[in-house]
Amino acid sequence: MPMTDQPDLPRGETRHQGQTTSQVVVDFHEYKQAKNPPPVTFHRRELDQILRVYGRMVGEGEWRDYAIDHLRDRAVFSVFKRSGEVPLYRIEKNPKFAAKQGAYSVLNAHGTILKRGHELAQVLKVLDKVLKLVET
């Protein structure tokens, strides 16, 4: 059997020449009621705000790496000093708290919530005030 970049088909089904997976029609109502809902993600404007702070901190030599996780209940942007370590900070978006304390939060390496709120820009300001150790 030749190797292709086409997805595997269930046993017994054949692919017709020229058929692509984009020709499959999915009922939107059925998709929304599926048992596996899509993961929570950051929107482009949210990522722009986060990456602006990240870029500034990389320029200052404070941060060096990041990771983005899209989970079922929340989206997490983790920042690292070194890639093999525990994240210094986690910026989380949890829609479950949107009507209460706010969907956005910044947590430190120990999991302590440094700031939570409804506006991402306000929550990210906590990272501007991080104190640095000054050696004398």
mmCIF file of N, CA and C in Angstrom:
data_model
loop_
_atom_site.group_PDB
_atom_site.id
_atom_site.type_symbol
_atom_site.label_atom_id
_atom_site.label_comp_id
_atom_site.label_asym_id
_atom_site.label_seq_id
_atom_site.Cartn_x
_atom_site.Cartn_y
_atom_site.Cartn_z
ATOM 1 N N MET A 1 0.852 -1.178 0.000
ATOM 2 C CA MET A 1 0.000 0.000 0.000
ATOM 3 C C MET A 1 0.896 1.239 0.000
ATOM 4 N N PRO A 2 0.715 2.169 -0.942
ATOM 5 C CA PRO A 2 1.562 3.350 -1.004
ATOM 6 C C PRO A 2 1.220 4.314 0.140
ATOM 7 N N MET A 3 2.233 5.065 0.589
ATOM 8 C CA MET A 3 2.034 6.043 1.653
ATOM 9 C C MET A 3 1.542 7.350 1.040
ATOM 10 N N THR A 4 0.536 7.958 1.665
ATOM 11 C CA THR A 4 0.009 9.237 1.208
ATOM 12 C C THR A 4 -0.169 10.137 2.409
ATOM 13 N N ASP A 5 -0.452 11.407 2.140
ATOM 14 C CA ASP A 5 -0.737 12.332 3.231
ATOM 15 C C ASP A 5 -2.229 12.397 3.530
ATOM 16 N N GLN A 6 -3.005 11.490 2.952
ATOM 17 C CA GLN A 6 -4.445 11.435 3.172
ATOM 18 C C GLN A 6 -4.739 10.698 4.477
ATOM 19 N N PRO A 7 -5.789 11.116 5.229
ATOM 20 C CA PRO A 7 -6.125 10.407 6.466
ATOM 21 C C PRO A 7 -6.622 8.998 6.175
ATOM 22 N N ASP A 8 -6.478 8.118 7.170
ATOM 23 C CA ASP A 8 -6.940 6.747 7.036
ATOM 24 C C ASP A 8 -8.464 6.714 6.982
ATOM 25 N N LEU A 9 -8.994 5.793 6.216
ATOM 26 C CA LEU A 9 -10.433 5.597 6.128
ATOM 27 C C LEU A 9 -10.831 4.401 6.974
ATOM 28 N N PRO A 10 -12.071 4.394 7.487
ATOM 29 C CA PRO A 10 -12.538 3.214 8.214
ATOM 30 C C PRO A 10 -12.474 1.981 7.316
ATOM 31 N N ARG A 11 -12.324 0.809 7.942
ATOM 32 C CA ARG A 11 -12.171 -0.448 7.203
ATOM 33 C C ARG A 11 -13.351 -0.666 6.253
ATOM 34 N N GLY A 12 -13.053 -0.972 5.019
ATOM 35 C CA GLY A 12 -14.097 -1.260 4.040
ATOM 36 C C GLY A 12 -14.458 -0.070 3.166
ATOM 37 N N GLU A 13 -14.076 1.153 3.553
ATOM 38 C CA GLU A 13 -14.397 2.324 2.731
ATOM 39 C C GLU A 13 -13.245 2.598 1.776
ATOM 40 N N THR A 14 -13.581 3.093 0.618
ATOM 41 C CA THR A 14 -12.553 3.444 -0.354
ATOM 42 C C THR A 14 -12.663 4.920 -0.688
ATOM 43 N N ARG A 15 -11.542 5.485 -1.049
ATOM 44 C CA ARG A 15 -11.517 6.896 -1.429
ATOM 45 C C ARG A 15 -11.657 6.977 -2.939
ATOM 46 N N HIS A 16 -12.578 7.816 -3.387
ATOM 47 C CA HIS A 16 -12.742 8.021 -4.817
ATOM 48 C C HIS A 16 -11.673 8.986 -5.295
ATOM 49 N N GLN A 17 -11.226 8.834 -6.490
ATOM 50 C CA GLN A 17 -10.189 9.699 -7.032
ATOM 51 C C GLN A 17 -10.640 11.159 -6.954
ATOM 52 N N GLY A 18 -9.806 12.015 -6.361
ATOM 53 C CA GLY A 18 -10.117 13.437 -6.277
ATOM 54 C C GLY A 18 -10.930 13.827 -5.062
ATOM 55 N N GLN A 19 -11.408 12.882 -4.276
ATOM 56 C CA GLN A 19 -12.199 13.209 -3.096
ATOM 57 C C GLN A 19 -11.271 13.711 -1.995
ATOM 58 N N THR A 20 -11.672 14.783 -1.326
ATOM 59 C CA THR A 20 -10.886 15.314 -0.221
ATOM 60 C C THR A 20 -11.749 15.339 1.031
ATOM 61 N N THR A 21 -11.084 15.486 2.177
ATOM 62 C CA THR A 21 -11.826 15.526 3.437
ATOM 63 C C THR A 21 -12.614 16.826 3.581
ATOM 64 N N SER A 22 -12.294 17.858 2.797
ATOM 65 C CA SER A 22 -13.034 19.107 2.883
ATOM 66 C C SER A 22 -14.426 18.978 2.260
ATOM 67 N N GLN A 23 -14.702 17.870 1.587
ATOM 68 C CA GLN A 23 -16.019 17.664 1.004
ATOM 69 C C GLN A 23 -17.005 17.075 2.008
ATOM 70 N N VAL A 24 -16.571 16.818 3.223
ATOM 71 C CA VAL A 24 -17.437 16.265 4.248
ATOM 72 C C VAL A 24 -18.244 17.407 4.862
ATOM 73 N N VAL A 25 -19.554 17.228 4.964
ATOM 74 C CA VAL A 25 -20.434 18.243 5.529
ATOM 75 C C VAL A 25 -20.800 17.832 6.949
ATOM 76 N N VAL A 26 -20.641 18.770 7.884
ATOM 77 C CA VAL A 26 -20.966 18.508 9.285
ATOM 78 C C VAL A 26 -22.052 19.490 9.701
ATOM 79 N N ASP A 27 -23.118 18.972 10.300
ATOM 80 C CA ASP A 27 -24.200 19.815 10.794
ATOM 81 C C ASP A 27 -23.697 20.605 11.994
ATOM 82 N N PHE A 28 -23.776 21.936 11.920
ATOM 83 C CA PHE A 28 -23.258 22.797 12.977
ATOM 84 C C PHE A 28 -23.970 22.549 14.302
ATOM 85 N N HIS A 29 -25.284 22.366 14.282
ATOM 86 C CA HIS A 29 -26.039 22.111 15.506
ATOM 87 C C HIS A 29 -25.558 20.820 16.175
ATOM 88 N N GLU A 30 -25.320 19.804 15.368
ATOM 89 C CA GLU A 30 -24.816 18.527 15.881
ATOM 90 C C GLU A 30 -23.405 18.695 16.448
ATOM 91 N N TYR A 31 -22.585 19.500 15.779
ATOM 92 C CA TYR A 31 -21.210 19.749 16.230
ATOM 93 C C TYR A 31 -21.195 20.437 17.583
ATOM 94 N N LYS A 32 -22.073 21.429 17.781
ATOM 95 C CA LYS A 32 -22.115 22.162 19.048
ATOM 96 C C LYS A 32 -22.578 21.292 20.203
ATOM 97 N N GLN A 33 -23.386 20.259 19.937
ATOM 98 C CA GLN A 33 -23.893 19.389 20.992
ATOM 99 C C GLN A 33 -23.036 18.143 21.173
ATOM 100 N N ALA A 34 -21.891 18.081 20.508
ATOM 101 C CA ALA A 34 -21.032 16.900 20.588
ATOM 102 C C ALA A 34 -20.502 16.724 22.007
ATOM 103 N N LYS A 35 -20.189 15.498 22.360
ATOM 104 C CA LYS A 35 -19.674 15.205 23.690
ATOM 105 C C LYS A 35 -18.265 15.753 23.880
ATOM 106 N N ASN A 36 -17.530 15.950 22.809
ATOM 107 C CA ASN A 36 -16.184 16.514 22.889
ATOM 108 C C ASN A 36 -16.206 17.944 22.357
ATOM 109 N N PRO A 37 -16.493 18.921 23.220
ATOM 110 C CA PRO A 37 -16.536 20.298 22.741
ATOM 111 C C PRO A 37 -15.136 20.771 22.336
ATOM 112 N N PRO A 38 -15.068 21.768 21.471
ATOM 113 C CA PRO A 38 -13.751 22.266 21.063
ATOM 114 C C PRO A 38 -13.034 22.890 22.261
ATOM 115 N N PRO A 39 -11.717 22.898 22.267
ATOM 116 C CA PRO A 39 -10.982 23.477 23.395
ATOM 117 C C PRO A 39 -11.121 24.991 23.435
ATOM 118 N N VAL A 40 -10.872 25.560 24.598
ATOM 119 C CA VAL A 40 -10.865 27.011 24.765
ATOM 120 C C VAL A 40 -9.573 27.517 24.141
ATOM 121 N N THR A 41 -9.650 28.594 23.380
ATOM 122 C CA THR A 41 -8.473 29.150 22.720
ATOM 123 C C THR A 41 -8.373 30.641 22.992
ATOM 124 N N PHE A 42 -7.183 31.179 22.779
ATOM 125 C CA PHE A 42 -6.993 32.620 22.811
ATOM 126 C C PHE A 42 -7.356 33.165 21.438
ATOM 127 N N HIS A 43 -8.048 34.296 21.404
ATOM 128 C CA HIS A 43 -8.351 34.953 20.144
ATOM 129 C C HIS A 43 -7.137 35.766 19.706
ATOM 130 N N ARG A 44 -7.141 36.195 18.483
ATOM 131 C CA ARG A 44 -5.984 36.906 17.929
ATOM 132 C C ARG A 44 -5.641 38.162 18.727
ATOM 133 N N ARG A 45 -6.630 38.950 19.099
ATOM 134 C CA ARG A 45 -6.369 40.188 19.851
ATOM 135 C C ARG A 45 -5.797 39.886 21.237
ATOM 136 N N GLU A 46 -6.262 38.805 21.838
ATOM 137 C CA GLU A 46 -5.721 38.393 23.136
ATOM 138 C C GLU A 46 -4.256 37.986 22.990
ATOM 139 N N LEU A 47 -3.961 37.202 21.960
ATOM 140 C CA LEU A 47 -2.573 36.796 21.724
ATOM 141 C C LEU A 47 -1.688 37.995 21.403
ATOM 142 N N ASP A 48 -2.213 38.978 20.688
ATOM 143 C CA ASP A 48 -1.444 40.196 20.404
ATOM 144 C C ASP A 48 -1.026 40.881 21.694
ATOM 145 N N GLN A 49 -1.955 41.011 22.632
ATOM 146 C CA GLN A 49 -1.655 41.661 23.914
ATOM 147 C C GLN A 49 -0.626 40.860 24.706
ATOM 148 N N ILE A 50 -0.807 39.561 24.750
ATOM 149 C CA ILE A 50 0.112 38.710 25.507
ATOM 150 C C ILE A 50 1.504 38.728 24.870
ATOM 151 N N LEU A 51 1.566 38.609 23.553
ATOM 152 C CA LEU A 51 2.865 38.576 22.876
ATOM 153 C C LEU A 51 3.583 39.922 22.931
ATOM 154 N N ARG A 52 2.845 41.011 23.073
ATOM 155 C CA ARG A 52 3.472 42.324 23.249
ATOM 156 C C ARG A 52 4.250 42.347 24.572
ATOM 157 N N VAL A 53 3.612 41.865 25.641
ATOM 158 C CA VAL A 53 4.280 41.789 26.948
ATOM 159 C C VAL A 53 5.440 40.800 26.871
ATOM 160 N N TYR A 54 5.211 39.651 26.242
ATOM 161 C CA TYR A 54 6.245 38.627 26.118
ATOM 162 C C TYR A 54 7.466 39.181 25.378
ATOM 163 N N GLY A 55 7.255 39.865 24.288
ATOM 164 C CA GLY A 55 8.360 40.437 23.507
ATOM 165 C C GLY A 55 9.169 41.432 24.308
ATOM 166 N N ARG A 56 8.488 42.253 25.090
ATOM 167 C CA ARG A 56 9.194 43.231 25.929
ATOM 168 C C ARG A 56 10.064 42.526 26.967
ATOM 169 N N MET A 57 9.512 41.487 27.593
ATOM 170 C CA MET A 57 10.253 40.762 28.626
ATOM 171 C C MET A 57 11.416 39.960 28.028
ATOM 172 N N VAL A 58 11.267 39.456 26.819
ATOM 173 C CA VAL A 58 12.376 38.779 26.147
ATOM 174 C C VAL A 58 13.482 39.792 25.864
ATOM 175 N N GLY A 59 13.088 40.988 25.428
ATOM 176 C CA GLY A 59 14.061 42.042 25.165
ATOM 177 C C GLY A 59 14.837 42.445 26.404
ATOM 178 N N GLU A 60 14.201 42.356 27.559
ATOM 179 C CA GLU A 60 14.873 42.677 28.822
ATOM 180 C C GLU A 60 15.668 41.490 29.366
ATOM 181 N N GLY A 61 15.580 40.345 28.708
ATOM 182 C CA GLY A 61 16.329 39.172 29.137
ATOM 183 C C GLY A 61 15.675 38.398 30.268
ATOM 184 N N GLU A 62 14.416 38.700 30.589
ATOM 185 C CA GLU A 62 13.719 38.039 31.699
ATOM 186 C C GLU A 62 13.118 36.698 31.290
ATOM 187 N N TRP A 63 12.548 36.645 30.103
ATOM 188 C CA TRP A 63 11.879 35.437 29.624
ATOM 189 C C TRP A 63 12.585 34.940 28.378
ATOM 190 N N ARG A 64 12.508 33.611 28.149
ATOM 191 C CA ARG A 64 13.183 33.053 26.977
ATOM 192 C C ARG A 64 12.323 32.103 26.161
ATOM 193 N N ASP A 65 11.256 31.577 26.733
ATOM 194 C CA ASP A 65 10.477 30.582 26.015
ATOM 195 C C ASP A 65 9.021 30.666 26.471
ATOM 196 N N TYR A 66 8.119 30.118 25.667
ATOM 197 C CA TYR A 66 6.713 30.079 26.040
ATOM 198 C C TYR A 66 6.063 28.820 25.494
ATOM 199 N N ALA A 67 4.899 28.530 26.050
ATOM 200 C CA ALA A 67 4.094 27.401 25.570
ATOM 201 C C ALA A 67 2.634 27.814 25.634
ATOM 202 N N ILE A 68 1.849 27.354 24.677
ATOM 203 C CA ILE A 68 0.413 27.622 24.663
ATOM 204 C C ILE A 68 -0.311 26.286 24.732
ATOM 205 N N ASP A 69 -1.232 26.166 25.673
ATOM 206 C CA ASP A 69 -2.043 24.955 25.822
ATOM 207 C C ASP A 69 -3.509 25.328 25.671
ATOM 208 N N HIS A 70 -4.213 24.617 24.806
ATOM 209 C CA HIS A 70 -5.654 24.801 24.640
ATOM 210 C C HIS A 70 -6.333 23.570 25.216
ATOM 211 N N LEU A 71 -6.907 23.727 26.388
ATOM 212 C CA LEU A 71 -7.559 22.632 27.092
ATOM 213 C C LEU A 71 -9.063 22.750 26.954
ATOM 214 N N ARG A 72 -9.793 21.758 27.427
ATOM 215 C CA ARG A 72 -11.254 21.805 27.340
ATOM 216 C C ARG A 72 -11.853 22.947 28.137
ATOM 217 N N ASP A 73 -11.297 23.226 29.316
ATOM 218 C CA ASP A 73 -11.902 24.222 30.196
ATOM 219 C C ASP A 73 -11.179 25.560 30.207
ATOM 220 N N ARG A 74 -9.938 25.620 29.688
ATOM 221 C CA ARG A 74 -9.196 26.878 29.729
ATOM 222 C C ARG A 74 -8.066 26.872 28.706
ATOM 223 N N ALA A 75 -7.593 28.075 28.398
ATOM 224 C CA ALA A 75 -6.416 28.250 27.552
ATOM 225 C C ALA A 75 -5.310 28.808 28.436
ATOM 226 N N VAL A 76 -4.085 28.324 28.242
ATOM 227 C CA VAL A 76 -2.971 28.719 29.105
ATOM 228 C C VAL A 76 -1.780 29.135 28.252
ATOM 229 N N PHE A 77 -1.228 30.312 28.570
ATOM 230 C CA PHE A 77 0.010 30.794 27.960
ATOM 231 C C PHE A 77 1.046 30.791 29.080
ATOM 232 N N SER A 78 2.036 29.894 28.992
ATOM 233 C CA SER A 78 3.060 29.766 30.038
ATOM 234 C C SER A 78 4.348 30.394 29.556
ATOM 235 N N VAL A 79 5.032 31.130 30.460
ATOM 236 C CA VAL A 79 6.319 31.737 30.109
ATOM 237 C C VAL A 79 7.417 31.136 30.983
ATOM 238 N N PHE A 80 8.593 30.961 30.377
ATOM 239 C CA PHE A 80 9.701 30.296 31.031
ATOM 240 C C PHE A 80 10.964 31.147 30.978
ATOM 241 N N LYS A 81 11.788 31.005 31.995
ATOM 242 C CA LYS A 81 13.140 31.579 31.949
ATOM 243 C C LYS A 81 14.023 30.658 31.113
ATOM 244 N N ARG A 82 13.881 29.349 31.351
ATOM 245 C CA ARG A 82 14.552 28.320 30.550
ATOM 246 C C ARG A 82 13.514 27.269 30.198
ATOM 247 N N SER A 83 13.629 26.695 29.032
ATOM 248 C CA SER A 83 12.571 25.800 28.555
ATOM 249 C C SER A 83 12.417 24.531 29.378
ATOM 250 N N GLY A 84 13.431 24.093 30.100
ATOM 251 C CA GLY A 84 13.340 22.861 30.874
ATOM 252 C C GLY A 84 12.811 23.043 32.283
ATOM 253 N N GLU A 85 12.379 24.235 32.621
ATOM 254 C CA GLU A 85 11.954 24.522 33.990
ATOM 255 C C GLU A 85 10.441 24.637 34.099
ATOM 256 N N VAL A 86 10.005 24.868 35.329
ATOM 257 C CA VAL A 86 8.597 25.163 35.610
ATOM 258 C C VAL A 86 8.314 26.578 35.091
ATOM 259 N N PRO A 87 7.124 26.836 34.552
ATOM 260 C CA PRO A 87 6.852 28.188 34.044
ATOM 261 C C PRO A 87 6.923 29.237 35.157
ATOM 262 N N LEU A 88 7.494 30.403 34.829
ATOM 263 C CA LEU A 88 7.532 31.517 35.779
ATOM 264 C C LEU A 88 6.126 32.051 36.025
ATOM 265 N N TYR A 89 5.384 32.203 34.936
ATOM 266 C CA TYR A 89 4.016 32.722 35.006
ATOM 267 C C TYR A 89 3.135 31.952 34.046
ATOM 268 N N ARG A 90 1.851 31.894 34.393
ATOM 269 C CA ARG A 90 0.848 31.335 33.490
ATOM 270 C C ARG A 90 -0.252 32.372 33.331
ATOM 271 N N ILE A 91 -0.562 32.685 32.101
ATOM 272 C CA ILE A 91 -1.682 33.579 31.791
ATOM 273 C C ILE A 91 -2.804 32.666 31.339
ATOM 274 N N GLU A 92 -3.917 32.684 32.069
ATOM 275 C CA GLU A 92 -5.003 31.744 31.794
ATOM 276 C C GLU A 92 -6.281 32.471 31.388
ATOM 277 N N LYS A 93 -7.004 31.818 30.491
ATOM 278 C CA LYS A 93 -8.339 32.274 30.096
ATOM 279 C C LYS A 93 -9.286 31.131 30.439
ATOM 280 N N ASN A 94 -10.177 31.379 31.395
ATOM 281 C CA ASN A 94 -11.121 30.360 31.848
ATOM 282 C C ASN A 94 -12.536 30.935 31.745
ATOM 283 N N PRO A 95 -13.274 30.626 30.687
ATOM 284 C CA PRO A 95 -14.605 31.198 30.478
ATOM 285 C C PRO A 95 -15.594 30.894 31.606
ATOM 286 N N LYS A 96 -15.333 29.863 32.385
ATOM 287 C CA LYS A 96 -16.230 29.499 33.489
ATOM 288 C C LYS A 96 -16.324 30.634 34.507
ATOM 289 N N PHE A 97 -15.256 31.427 34.652
ATOM 290 C CA PHE A 97 -15.241 32.517 35.626
ATOM 291 C C PHE A 97 -15.583 33.873 35.012
ATOM 292 N N ALA A 98 -15.988 33.908 33.751
ATOM 293 C CA ALA A 98 -16.233 35.173 33.048
ATOM 294 C C ALA A 98 -17.287 36.031 33.735
ATOM 295 N N ALA A 99 -18.334 35.427 34.250
ATOM 296 C CA ALA A 99 -19.404 36.199 34.882
ATOM 297 C C ALA A 99 -19.112 36.506 36.351
ATOM 298 N N LYS A 100 -18.119 35.872 36.915
ATOM 299 C CA LYS A 100 -17.811 36.053 38.337
ATOM 300 C C LYS A 100 -16.599 36.963 38.505
ATOM 301 N N GLN A 101 -15.432 36.382 38.757
ATOM 302 C CA GLN A 101 -14.226 37.164 39.011
ATOM 303 C C GLN A 101 -13.565 37.660 37.729
ATOM 304 N N GLY A 102 -13.883 37.076 36.611
ATOM 305 C CA GLY A 102 -13.264 37.430 35.346
ATOM 306 C C GLY A 102 -12.575 36.220 34.738
ATOM 307 N N ALA A 103 -12.570 36.153 33.431
ATOM 308 C CA ALA A 103 -12.050 34.985 32.728
ATOM 309 C C ALA A 103 -10.530 34.937 32.708
ATOM 310 N N TYR A 104 -9.857 36.078 32.894
ATOM 311 C CA TYR A 104 -8.407 36.132 32.751
ATOM 312 C C TYR A 104 -7.726 36.147 34.113
ATOM 313 N N SER A 105 -6.580 35.453 34.181
ATOM 314 C CA SER A 105 -5.804 35.468 35.421
ATOM 315 C C SER A 105 -4.335 35.246 35.102
ATOM 316 N N VAL A 106 -3.476 35.755 36.004
ATOM 317 C CA VAL A 106 -2.034 35.537 35.929
ATOM 318 C C VAL A 106 -1.636 34.819 37.205
ATOM 319 N N LEU A 107 -0.963 33.687 37.045
ATOM 320 C CA LEU A 107 -0.525 32.888 38.177
ATOM 321 C C LEU A 107 0.997 32.811 38.187
ATOM 322 N N ASN A 108 1.578 32.706 39.381
ATOM 323 C CA ASN A 108 3.032 32.567 39.464
ATOM 324 C C ASN A 108 3.416 31.097 39.409
ATOM 325 N N ALA A 109 4.703 30.799 39.619
ATOM 326 C CA ALA A 109 5.205 29.430 39.511
ATOM 327 C C ALA A 109 4.591 28.492 40.547
ATOM 328 N N HIS A 110 4.131 29.044 41.673
ATOM 329 C CA HIS A 110 3.549 28.224 42.736
ATOM 330 C C HIS A 110 2.044 28.033 42.572
ATOM 331 N N GLY A 111 1.450 28.662 41.566
ATOM 332 C CA GLY A 111 0.014 28.544 41.335
ATOM 333 C C GLY A 111 -0.811 29.604 42.028
ATOM 334 N N THR A 112 -0.168 30.570 42.675
ATOM 335 C CA THR A 112 -0.874 31.660 43.339
ATOM 336 C C THR A 112 -1.379 32.647 42.295
ATOM 337 N N ILE A 113 -2.635 33.025 42.406
ATOM 338 C CA ILE A 113 -3.211 33.988 41.469
ATOM 339 C C ILE A 113 -2.718 35.379 41.843
ATOM 340 N N LEU A 114 -1.987 36.009 40.923
ATOM 341 C CA LEU A 114 -1.473 37.353 41.158
ATOM 342 C C LEU A 114 -2.510 38.410 40.825
ATOM 343 N N LYS A 115 -3.297 38.150 39.789
ATOM 344 C CA LYS A 115 -4.351 39.094 39.402
ATOM 345 C C LYS A 115 -5.371 38.356 38.561
ATOM 346 N N ARG A 116 -6.625 38.730 38.742
ATOM 347 C CA ARG A 116 -7.722 38.151 37.965
ATOM 348 C C ARG A 116 -8.657 39.286 37.577
ATOM 349 N N GLY A 117 -9.252 39.187 36.396
ATOM 350 C CA GLY A 117 -10.165 40.228 35.981
ATOM 351 C C GLY A 117 -10.878 39.918 34.680
ATOM 352 N N HIS A 118 -11.734 40.877 34.295
ATOM 353 C CA HIS A 118 -12.536 40.737 33.079
ATOM 354 C C HIS A 118 -11.796 41.255 31.847
ATOM 355 N N GLU A 119 -10.831 42.166 32.034
ATOM 356 C CA GLU A 119 -10.081 42.762 30.929
ATOM 357 C C GLU A 119 -8.651 42.231 30.928
ATOM 358 N N LEU A 120 -8.235 41.631 29.828
ATOM 359 C CA LEU A 120 -6.901 41.051 29.740
ATOM 360 C C LEU A 120 -5.818 42.110 29.923
ATOM 361 N N ALA A 121 -5.994 43.282 29.328
ATOM 362 C CA ALA A 121 -4.981 44.339 29.428
ATOM 363 C C ALA A 121 -4.732 44.727 30.882
ATOM 364 N N GLN A 122 -5.790 44.815 31.680
ATOM 365 C CA GLN A 122 -5.646 45.161 33.102
ATOM 366 C C GLN A 122 -4.941 44.048 33.862
ATOM 367 N N VAL A 123 -5.260 42.818 33.547
ATOM 368 C CA VAL A 123 -4.654 41.674 34.235
ATOM 369 C C VAL A 123 -3.163 41.591 33.909
ATOM 370 N N LEU A 124 -2.792 41.882 32.676
ATOM 371 C CA LEU A 124 -1.388 41.796 32.266
ATOM 372 C C LEU A 124 -0.518 42.870 32.907
ATOM 373 N N LYS A 125 -1.124 43.929 33.427
ATOM 374 C CA LYS A 125 -0.353 44.994 34.071
ATOM 375 C C LYS A 125 0.394 44.499 35.301
ATOM 376 N N VAL A 126 -0.056 43.407 35.901
ATOM 377 C CA VAL A 126 0.644 42.854 37.062
ATOM 378 C C VAL A 126 2.055 42.423 36.684
ATOM 379 N N LEU A 127 2.279 42.086 35.433
ATOM 380 C CA LEU A 127 3.611 41.676 34.991
ATOM 381 C C LEU A 127 4.539 42.867 34.795
ATOM 382 N N ASP A 128 3.999 44.068 34.681
ATOM 383 C CA ASP A 128 4.814 45.277 34.562
ATOM 384 C C ASP A 128 5.455 45.641 35.892
ATOM 385 N N LYS A 129 4.846 45.229 36.979
ATOM 386 C CA LYS A 129 5.275 45.650 38.303
ATOM 387 C C LYS A 129 6.134 44.612 39.009
ATOM 388 N N VAL A 130 6.623 43.649 38.279
ATOM 389 C CA VAL A 130 7.434 42.604 38.885
ATOM 390 C C VAL A 130 8.731 43.224 39.401
ATOM 391 N N LEU A 131 9.015 42.989 40.660
ATOM 392 C CA LEU A 131 10.230 43.526 41.261
ATOM 393 C C LEU A 131 11.430 42.678 40.869
ATOM 394 N N LYS A 132 12.553 43.342 40.679
ATOM 395 C CA LYS A 132 13.775 42.651 40.327
ATOM 396 C C LYS A 132 14.735 42.715 41.502
ATOM 397 N N LEU A 133 15.517 41.677 41.679
ATOM 398 C CA LEU A 133 16.540 41.650 42.711
ATOM 399 C C LEU A 133 17.723 42.471 42.245
ATOM 400 N N VAL A 134 18.119 43.447 43.064
ATOM 401 C CA VAL A 134 19.251 44.300 42.729
ATOM 402 C C VAL A 134 20.375 43.959 43.694
ATOM 403 N N GLU A 135 21.509 43.550 43.132
ATOM 404 C CA GLU A 135 22.652 43.218 43.971
ATOM 405 C C GLU A 135 23.461 44.476 44.229
ATOM 406 N N THR A 136 23.910 44.640 45.489
ATOM 407 C CA THR A 136 24.688 45.834 45.839
ATOM 408 C C THR A 136 26.141 45.468 46.081
#
